[in-house]
XYZ file of N, CA and C in Angstrom:
690
model
N -41.632 34.621 185.470
C -42.004 33.267 184.923
C -42.757 32.483 186.040
N -43.974 31.919 185.819
C -44.648 31.208 186.735
C -44.019 29.940 187.053
N -44.435 29.359 188.291
C -43.836 28.142 188.930
C -44.105 26.977 187.885
N -45.375 27.037 187.230
C -45.639 25.846 186.289
C -44.723 25.976 185.136
N -44.461 27.112 184.634
C -43.567 27.181 183.488
C -42.122 26.808 183.829
N -41.682 27.178 185.017
C -40.328 26.718 185.443
C -40.259 25.229 185.509
N -41.302 24.650 186.090
C -41.463 23.083 186.316
C -41.317 22.477 184.873
N -42.160 22.972 183.999
C -42.139 22.411 182.562
C -40.722 22.505 181.931
N -40.077 23.704 182.058
C -38.752 23.864 181.407
C -37.712 22.861 182.076
N -37.855 22.612 183.412
C -36.943 21.763 184.094
C -37.136 20.313 183.447
N -38.421 19.931 183.208
C -38.750 18.602 182.759
C -38.195 18.511 181.311
N -38.430 19.551 180.548
C -37.974 19.587 179.131
C -36.411 19.442 179.082
N -35.826 20.217 179.997
C -34.334 20.177 180.113
C -33.832 18.854 180.282
N -34.414 18.161 181.343
C -34.055 16.844 181.743
C -34.207 15.821 180.618
N -35.240 15.862 179.973
C -35.552 14.973 178.740
C -34.568 15.263 177.666
N -34.352 16.571 177.306
C -33.414 16.896 176.289
C -32.072 16.404 176.509
N -31.514 16.588 177.685
C -30.166 16.200 178.092
C -30.080 14.712 178.115
N -31.042 14.133 178.729
C -31.028 12.605 178.943
C -31.029 11.905 177.582
N -31.748 12.421 176.599
C -31.841 11.751 175.285
C -30.573 11.899 174.434
N -29.706 12.866 174.910
C -28.459 13.054 174.059
C -27.189 12.622 174.758
N -27.249 12.701 176.092
C -25.965 12.578 176.855
C -25.164 11.296 176.550
N -25.816 10.250 176.505
C -25.091 8.960 176.208
C -25.364 8.416 174.741
N -25.730 9.303 173.928
C -26.000 8.958 172.589
C -24.706 8.484 171.810
N -24.850 7.419 171.010
C -23.588 7.008 170.227
C -23.215 8.061 169.169
N -21.895 8.133 169.084
C -21.321 9.108 168.040
C -21.505 8.399 166.671
N -22.214 9.106 165.763
C -22.535 8.458 164.505
C -21.466 8.861 163.487
N -21.677 8.447 162.210
C -20.606 8.576 161.229
C -20.285 10.084 160.953
N -21.319 10.877 160.871
C -21.137 12.232 160.555
C -20.538 12.965 161.656
N -20.818 12.617 162.893
C -20.134 13.216 163.948
C -18.628 13.206 163.929
N -18.068 12.077 163.406
C -16.656 11.959 163.470
C -15.968 12.998 162.681
N -16.577 13.576 161.706
C -15.943 14.626 160.913
C -15.652 15.829 161.840
N -16.673 16.107 162.701
C -16.676 17.267 163.460
C -15.510 16.997 164.716
N -15.479 15.670 165.117
C -14.504 15.341 166.139
C -13.171 15.476 165.450
N -12.939 15.084 164.210
C -11.771 15.197 163.583
C -11.342 16.678 163.317
N -12.235 17.610 163.072
C -11.964 18.871 162.968
C -11.608 19.539 164.301
N -12.220 19.104 165.337
C -11.816 19.608 166.708
C -10.459 19.231 167.036
N -10.081 17.958 166.722
C -8.684 17.469 166.970
C -7.706 18.368 166.170
N -8.138 18.720 164.913
C -7.162 19.508 164.098
C -6.984 21.026 164.691
N -8.027 21.413 165.236
C -7.949 22.797 165.921
C -7.025 22.717 167.103
N -7.120 21.641 167.939
C -6.245 21.448 168.985
C -4.838 21.315 168.566
N -4.624 20.481 167.522
C -3.298 20.283 167.016
C -2.540 21.433 166.508
N -3.344 22.215 165.690
C -2.760 23.522 165.135
C -3.879 24.485 164.876
N -4.231 25.349 165.879
C -5.298 26.251 165.831
C -5.113 27.298 164.780
N -3.967 27.548 164.181
C -3.685 28.504 163.089
C -3.902 27.905 161.742
N -3.887 26.606 161.680
C -4.089 25.970 160.323
C -4.958 24.701 160.423
N -6.271 24.955 161.033
C -7.044 23.762 161.087
C -7.624 23.326 159.774
N -7.965 24.151 158.879
C -8.646 23.720 157.647
C -7.672 23.217 156.673
N -6.433 23.400 156.767
C -5.469 22.904 155.747
C -5.057 21.497 156.117
N -5.382 20.976 157.413
C -5.005 19.646 157.775
C -5.924 18.631 157.082
N -5.432 17.358 156.991
C -6.314 16.425 156.199
C -7.000 15.483 157.164
N -8.260 15.145 156.618
C -9.069 14.197 157.431
C -9.565 13.079 156.524
N -9.319 11.910 157.009
C -9.790 10.738 156.276
C -11.204 10.407 156.734
N -12.190 10.885 156.144
C -13.535 10.736 156.588
C -14.413 9.846 155.603
N -14.159 10.022 154.287
C -14.912 9.403 153.331
C -14.114 8.487 152.404
N -13.322 7.781 152.976
C -12.340 6.748 152.356
C -11.264 7.338 151.745
N -11.108 8.748 151.610
C -9.991 9.400 151.086
C -9.628 10.574 151.978
N -8.317 10.734 152.223
C -7.739 11.821 152.999
C -7.904 13.055 152.212
N -8.573 14.138 152.695
C -8.780 15.451 152.058
C -8.508 16.513 153.048
N -8.084 17.714 152.467
C -7.956 18.836 153.457
C -9.392 19.191 154.099
N -9.372 19.631 155.279
C -10.572 19.892 155.952
C -11.407 20.999 155.216
N -10.674 21.914 154.539
C -11.496 23.055 153.976
C -12.247 22.552 152.758
N -12.132 21.325 152.341
C -12.871 20.817 151.171
C -14.086 20.116 151.668
N -14.093 19.528 152.846
C -15.091 18.641 153.315
C -15.952 19.089 154.502
N -15.703 20.311 155.082
C -16.418 20.710 156.296
C -16.950 22.116 156.277
N -17.701 22.413 157.284
C -18.310 23.712 157.562
C -17.226 24.603 158.250
N -17.692 25.802 158.492
C -16.733 26.659 159.407
C -16.503 26.095 160.778
N -15.600 26.685 161.519
C -15.136 26.067 162.722
C -15.786 26.366 164.054
N -16.847 27.170 164.052
C -17.330 27.489 165.386
C -17.731 26.356 166.288
N -18.519 25.460 165.673
C -18.958 24.255 166.409
C -17.728 23.338 166.774
N -16.981 23.006 165.827
C -15.846 22.177 166.113
C -14.820 22.917 167.121
N -14.838 24.178 167.047
C -13.995 24.978 168.025
C -14.607 24.822 169.454
N -15.904 24.757 169.627
C -16.509 24.555 170.978
C -16.259 23.195 171.474
N -16.286 22.230 170.491
C -15.856 20.745 170.935
C -14.342 20.749 171.236
N -13.578 21.437 170.493
C -12.156 21.464 170.881
C -11.863 21.967 172.305
N -12.650 23.089 172.647
C -12.516 23.632 173.972
C -12.860 22.491 174.990
N -13.960 21.827 174.795
C -14.431 20.741 175.705
C -13.416 19.633 175.775
N -12.844 19.275 174.606
C -11.824 18.181 174.662
C -10.485 18.717 175.438
N -10.115 19.918 175.251
C -9.020 20.441 175.819
C -9.132 20.538 177.356
N -10.348 20.831 177.792
C -10.551 21.050 179.283
C -10.849 19.692 179.972
N -11.487 18.798 179.344
C -12.047 17.643 179.978
C -11.648 16.266 179.280
N -10.870 16.391 178.220
C -10.536 15.160 177.515
C -11.604 14.847 176.481
N -11.373 13.803 175.772
C -12.444 13.447 174.673
C -13.506 12.550 175.327
N -14.313 13.216 176.206
C -15.451 12.566 176.834
C -16.702 12.736 175.989
N -17.278 11.578 175.593
C -18.497 11.663 174.872
C -19.625 12.409 175.629
N -19.703 12.205 177.060
C -20.683 12.904 177.774
C -20.538 14.370 177.750
N -19.276 14.859 177.919
C -19.019 16.299 177.908
C -19.410 16.880 176.536
N -18.999 16.282 175.490
C -19.283 16.726 174.101
C -20.715 16.808 173.855
N -21.399 15.805 174.204
C -22.898 15.833 174.094
C -23.516 16.890 174.973
N -22.998 17.075 176.120
C -23.463 18.152 177.006
C -23.369 19.503 176.504
N -22.318 19.740 175.794
C -22.039 21.069 175.139
C -23.144 21.315 174.148
N -23.405 20.253 173.302
C -24.569 20.525 172.325
C -25.853 20.611 173.029
N -26.098 19.799 174.155
C -27.347 19.894 174.762
C -27.623 21.349 175.346
N -26.550 22.098 175.623
C -26.752 23.467 176.067
C -27.434 24.308 174.980
N -26.998 24.037 173.783
C -27.524 24.771 172.583
C -28.960 24.371 172.332
N -29.217 23.153 172.585
C -30.648 22.523 172.415
C -31.537 23.320 173.440
N -31.123 23.527 174.718
C -31.875 24.110 175.721
C -32.015 25.631 175.377
N -30.983 26.283 174.742
C -31.199 27.651 174.194
C -32.223 27.787 173.155
N -32.298 26.797 172.318
C -33.303 26.695 171.321
C -34.723 26.630 171.884
N -34.849 25.741 172.816
C -36.171 25.609 173.441
C -36.571 26.936 174.128
N -35.586 27.598 174.841
C -35.970 28.804 175.572
C -36.411 29.938 174.672
N -35.578 30.135 173.488
C -35.935 31.201 172.555
C -37.167 30.941 171.660
N -37.372 29.633 171.469
C -38.748 29.356 170.790
C -39.827 29.777 171.597
N -39.764 29.548 172.952
C -40.895 30.016 173.814
C -40.807 31.490 173.870
N -39.774 32.197 173.943
C -39.791 33.611 173.960
C -40.368 34.237 172.696
N -40.081 33.595 171.521
C -40.626 34.135 170.351
C -42.256 34.010 170.440
N -42.609 32.804 170.797
C -44.022 32.467 170.906
C -44.750 33.582 171.855
N -44.138 33.772 172.967
C -44.599 34.828 173.906
C -44.622 36.240 173.297
N -43.683 36.520 172.577
C -43.516 37.967 171.971
C -44.566 38.071 170.947
N -44.931 37.056 170.242
C -45.968 37.126 169.165
C -47.333 36.904 169.718
N -47.432 36.779 171.068
C -48.707 36.631 171.740
C -49.498 35.374 171.233
N -48.873 34.383 170.988
C -49.424 33.045 170.490
C -50.009 32.394 171.625
N -51.280 31.978 171.450
C -51.887 31.243 172.502
C -51.215 29.855 172.772
N -51.357 29.428 174.023
C -50.623 28.061 174.400
C -49.260 28.012 173.978
N -48.406 29.086 174.277
C -47.025 29.237 173.895
C -46.295 27.995 174.567
N -46.618 27.710 175.816
C -45.885 26.608 176.549
C -46.118 25.224 175.956
N -47.389 25.116 175.581
C -47.738 23.770 174.896
C -47.053 23.590 173.627
N -47.034 24.713 172.808
C -46.345 24.618 171.439
C -44.818 24.446 171.726
N -44.246 24.954 172.718
C -42.867 24.731 173.057
C -42.594 23.275 173.335
N -43.533 22.685 174.068
C -43.382 21.209 174.398
C -43.454 20.410 173.127
N -44.365 20.735 172.240
C -44.478 20.074 170.977
C -43.234 20.122 170.153
N -42.586 21.382 170.074
C -41.430 21.638 169.354
C -40.312 20.848 170.001
N -40.119 20.879 171.244
C -38.974 20.208 171.870
C -39.060 18.641 172.084
N -40.254 18.245 172.060
C -40.443 16.730 172.216
C -40.770 16.059 170.980
N -40.701 16.768 169.844
C -41.073 16.191 168.502
C -40.096 15.238 168.001
N -40.407 14.484 166.913
C -39.522 13.482 166.420
C -38.292 14.080 165.532
N -38.390 15.395 165.358
C -37.229 16.039 164.656
C -36.229 16.627 165.646
N -36.631 17.140 166.752
C -35.764 17.775 167.665
C -34.923 16.802 168.552
N -35.477 15.926 169.294
C -34.751 15.170 170.217
C -33.795 14.254 169.424
N -34.210 13.434 168.327
C -33.226 12.701 167.619
C -32.199 13.403 166.863
N -32.559 14.666 166.568
C -31.727 15.525 165.796
C -30.502 16.092 166.542
N -30.386 15.783 167.813
C -29.193 16.253 168.561
C -28.007 15.308 168.249
N -26.852 15.966 167.958
C -25.651 15.180 167.560
C -24.497 16.090 167.839
N -23.296 15.822 167.219
C -22.183 16.633 167.475
C -21.971 17.620 166.214
N -23.037 17.784 165.408
C -22.866 18.640 164.198
C -23.559 20.048 164.512
N -23.889 20.661 163.457
C -24.231 22.049 163.603
C -25.813 22.243 163.817
N -26.585 21.145 163.877
C -28.017 21.273 163.734
C -28.503 22.190 164.920
N -28.256 21.746 166.143
C -28.821 22.473 167.329
C -28.223 23.757 167.476
N -26.887 23.911 167.392
C -26.368 25.247 167.498
C -26.884 26.275 166.465
N -27.046 25.773 165.352
C -27.573 26.692 164.223
C -29.077 27.064 164.510
N -29.825 26.081 164.910
C -31.225 26.390 165.344
C -31.303 27.409 166.428
N -30.505 27.192 167.453
C -30.463 28.170 168.577
C -30.103 29.566 168.093
N -29.171 29.690 167.326
C -28.675 30.971 166.833
C -29.644 31.781 165.962
N -30.401 30.920 165.109
C -31.366 31.491 164.254
C -32.603 32.007 165.173
N -32.929 31.186 166.091
C -34.015 31.602 167.083
C -33.644 32.835 167.851
N -32.422 32.897 168.270
C -32.012 34.116 169.094
C -31.976 35.317 168.114
N -31.672 35.143 166.875
C -31.735 36.332 165.972
C -33.088 36.731 165.700
N -34.070 35.833 165.487
C -35.492 36.306 165.199
C -36.093 36.887 166.508
N -35.724 36.375 167.616
C -36.269 36.893 168.952
C -35.704 38.365 169.028
N -34.471 38.543 168.718
C -33.872 39.854 168.941
C -34.461 40.905 168.077
N -34.712 40.565 166.778
C -35.288 41.586 165.950
C -36.766 41.836 166.279
N -37.391 40.829 166.670
C -38.843 40.943 166.975
C -39.022 41.899 168.275
N -38.056 41.914 169.063
C -38.115 42.592 170.367
C -37.288 44.012 170.361
N -36.773 44.235 169.167
C -36.001 45.577 169.075
C -36.885 46.710 169.020
N -37.221 47.215 170.198
C -38.064 48.419 170.255
C -37.787 49.179 171.485
N -38.198 50.499 171.546
C -37.998 51.175 172.824
C -36.582 51.401 173.266
N -36.469 51.324 174.529
C -35.053 51.518 175.092
C -34.169 50.316 174.883
N -34.731 49.216 174.441
C -33.986 48.050 174.225
C -33.504 47.886 172.774
N -33.775 48.876 171.947
C -33.495 48.723 170.489
C -32.082 48.432 170.138
N -31.105 49.212 170.734
C -29.779 49.008 170.440
C -29.311 47.736 170.869
N -29.645 47.365 172.162
C -29.157 46.099 172.746
C -29.638 44.861 171.917
N -30.940 44.967 171.471
C -31.391 43.767 170.698
C -30.850 43.657 169.243
N -30.562 44.811 168.659
C -29.876 44.771 167.320
C -28.403 44.284 167.529
N -27.909 44.661 168.573
C -26.501 44.072 168.929
C -26.589 42.528 169.107
N -27.532 42.032 169.841
C -27.623 40.572 169.981
C -28.013 39.859 168.697
N -28.784 40.569 167.822
C -29.103 40.030 166.442
C -27.902 39.930 165.635
N -27.054 41.023 165.628
C -25.848 41.073 164.847
C -24.827 40.049 165.249
N -24.738 39.846 166.612
C -23.775 38.847 167.118
C -24.267 37.420 166.748
N -25.690 37.285 166.853
C -26.171 35.892 166.419
C -25.950 35.664 164.998
N -26.105 36.644 164.119
C -25.830 36.461 162.759
C -24.353 36.044 162.528
N -23.446 36.778 163.146
C -22.032 36.466 163.071
C -21.687 35.070 163.505
N -22.224 34.669 164.525
C -21.956 33.287 165.043
C -22.637 32.254 164.058
N -23.850 32.509 163.617
C -24.527 31.599 162.684
C -23.765 31.471 161.368
N -23.209 32.527 160.933
C -22.417 32.544 159.603
C -21.163 31.688 159.764
N -20.653 31.617 161.031
C -19.353 30.809 161.331
C -19.782 29.431 161.750
N -21.096 29.126 161.745
C -21.543 27.840 162.018
C -21.875 27.127 160.732
N -22.659 27.842 159.818
C -22.961 27.239 158.600
C -23.305 28.413 157.524
N -22.819 28.347 156.357
C -22.838 29.481 155.561
C -24.294 29.794 155.000
N -25.191 28.885 155.123
C -26.652 29.244 154.810
C -27.120 30.360 155.625
N -26.486 30.619 156.804
C -26.935 31.645 157.611
C -26.619 33.118 157.011
N -26.026 33.142 155.954
C -25.788 34.382 155.277
C -27.081 34.954 154.877
N -28.139 34.178 154.645
C -29.483 34.746 154.366
C -29.987 35.650 155.377
N -29.537 35.514 156.607
C -30.023 36.413 157.753
C -29.559 37.842 157.571
N -28.484 38.016 156.807
C -28.020 39.381 156.598
C -28.913 40.321 155.888
N -29.406 39.896 154.670
C -30.405 40.716 154.019
C -31.733 40.834 154.813
N -31.998 39.882 155.693
C -33.273 40.069 156.481
C -32.991 41.092 157.516
N -31.822 41.172 158.147
C -31.512 42.210 159.093
C -31.402 43.500 158.339
N -30.974 43.645 157.203
C -30.847 44.899 156.461
C -32.301 45.386 156.211
N -33.122 44.467 155.686
C -34.551 44.790 155.348
C -35.275 45.264 156.646
N -35.080 44.625 157.735
C -35.752 45.032 158.949
C -35.284 46.452 159.295
N -34.045 46.755 159.360
C -33.551 48.054 159.690
C -34.013 49.149 158.762
N -34.113 48.834 157.513
C -34.548 49.823 156.493
C -35.985 50.097 156.584
N -36.780 48.928 156.654
C -38.170 49.065 156.692
C -38.695 49.817 157.979
N -37.924 49.675 159.056
C -38.240 50.389 160.326
C -37.686 51.843 160.402
N -36.852 52.160 159.339
C -36.179 53.432 159.317
C -35.204 53.646 160.511
N -34.643 52.573 160.908
C -33.580 52.663 161.955
C -32.222 52.826 161.328
N -32.061 54.090 160.728
C -30.828 54.299 159.937
C -29.512 54.312 160.806
N -29.561 54.715 161.970
C -28.374 54.654 162.831
C -27.893 53.283 163.112
N -28.925 52.330 163.275
C -28.635 50.998 163.614
C -28.085 50.126 162.393
N -27.991 50.790 161.221
C -27.412 50.085 160.094
C -25.901 49.795 160.357
N -25.340 50.527 161.287
C -23.930 50.265 161.701
C -23.759 48.885 162.267
N -24.898 48.312 162.802
C -24.754 47.000 163.462
C -24.328 45.841 162.355
N -24.626 46.147 160.994
C -24.308 45.338 160.017
C -22.808 45.130 159.865
N -22.052 46.169 160.435
C -20.567 46.052 160.329
C -20.113 44.912 161.193
N -20.828 44.462 162.234
C -20.412 43.377 163.086
C -20.297 42.043 162.364
N -21.381 41.547 161.707
C -21.232 40.296 160.987
C -20.280 40.437 159.818
N -20.333 41.660 159.176
C -19.410 41.909 158.009
C -17.933 41.760 158.466
N -17.619 42.304 159.646
C -16.261 42.229 160.106
C -15.813 40.821 160.488
N -16.850 40.015 161.043
C -16.501 38.613 161.447
C -16.231 37.882 160.107
N -17.009 38.033 159.025
C -16.872 37.267 157.764
C -15.424 37.697 157.239
N -15.225 39.060 157.146
C -14.020 39.335 156.638
C -12.727 38.909 157.340
N -12.869 38.905 158.724
C -11.794 38.370 159.635
C -11.597 36.880 159.336
N -12.802 36.186 159.203
C -12.681 34.748 158.925
C -12.065 34.476 157.665
N -12.346 35.263 156.707
C -11.696 35.108 155.209
C -10.313 35.356 155.360
N -9.788 36.328 156.049
C -8.294 36.600 156.178
C -7.690 35.424 156.889
N -8.359 34.858 157.847
C -7.820 33.667 158.636
C -7.724 32.468 157.636
N -8.740 32.337 156.731
C -8.598 31.292 155.722
C -7.370 31.528 154.834
N -7.205 32.686 154.415
C -6.035 33.008 153.502
C -4.705 32.603 154.200
N -4.609 32.993 155.443
C -3.425 32.672 156.237
C -3.262 31.158 156.415
N -4.393 30.464 156.507
C -4.437 29.005 156.828
C -4.091 28.215 155.466
N -4.857 28.371 154.474
C -4.688 27.534 153.275
C -4.629 28.318 151.968
N -4.564 29.667 152.005
C -4.400 30.458 150.828
C -5.618 30.717 149.995
N -6.831 30.586 150.536
C -7.974 30.900 149.833
C -9.158 31.260 150.747
N -10.237 31.778 150.172
C -11.333 32.198 151.131
C -12.314 31.014 151.178
N -12.497 30.456 152.311
C -13.337 29.128 152.447
C -14.740 29.422 151.893
N -15.443 30.587 152.223
C -16.836 30.751 151.941
C -17.032 30.781 150.401
N -16.002 31.230 149.611
C -16.157 31.204 148.201
C -15.940 29.910 147.522
N -15.399 28.875 148.291
C -15.170 27.596 147.637
C -16.169 26.554 148.237
N -17.141 26.890 149.016
C -18.056 25.894 149.600
C -19.390 25.922 148.927
N -20.002 24.784 148.801
C -21.406 24.706 148.488
C -22.193 24.786 149.731
N -22.823 25.894 150.036
C -23.494 26.155 151.379
C -24.321 24.950 151.698
């Protein structure tokens, strides 16, 4: 990477973190904070605990997403206390990952002015204000990692990239269930490229989803993904 690119990324990182670090916690963020507290309180039964978020106390499995992002927040709270700066910094790390992989995708596709487009992407009115304690930035980062991995899965790096793609899909599905759409995309890529041996990588996200579903049954007696409007 050239020195100019490094300097630009340092500036983008500084702006991204600064715009989020002391941002006020908004009303939707509180649901994720409540879920993080539930994970800390009882990590084996987080979804069956109640959260009074919308004027009525309801079990968390009724009103929230999977637990990956609240789990990250829970780790931050456990290690550093309920610091708004620490929690926003955790999310900012995923924002930086999104910026980096957007740039890598642009470079992979040989798009002209990849660095300029990355600046437009990261400084735009949707990206910087979109940072919060919810799933927006982590989900974007995971999707970009997934697409970068499948775009660069060739030659001696094929197996490694498909492994990265499979892990990104797994994490994305445990972040928000809309990420299930990435599974048929991965299947189509593998079949269209005739990478038959690599079809085994589909077992990774499948195993994560099955494991998550078993965890749900042990927690509140049902499969969360079947009862959610994605």
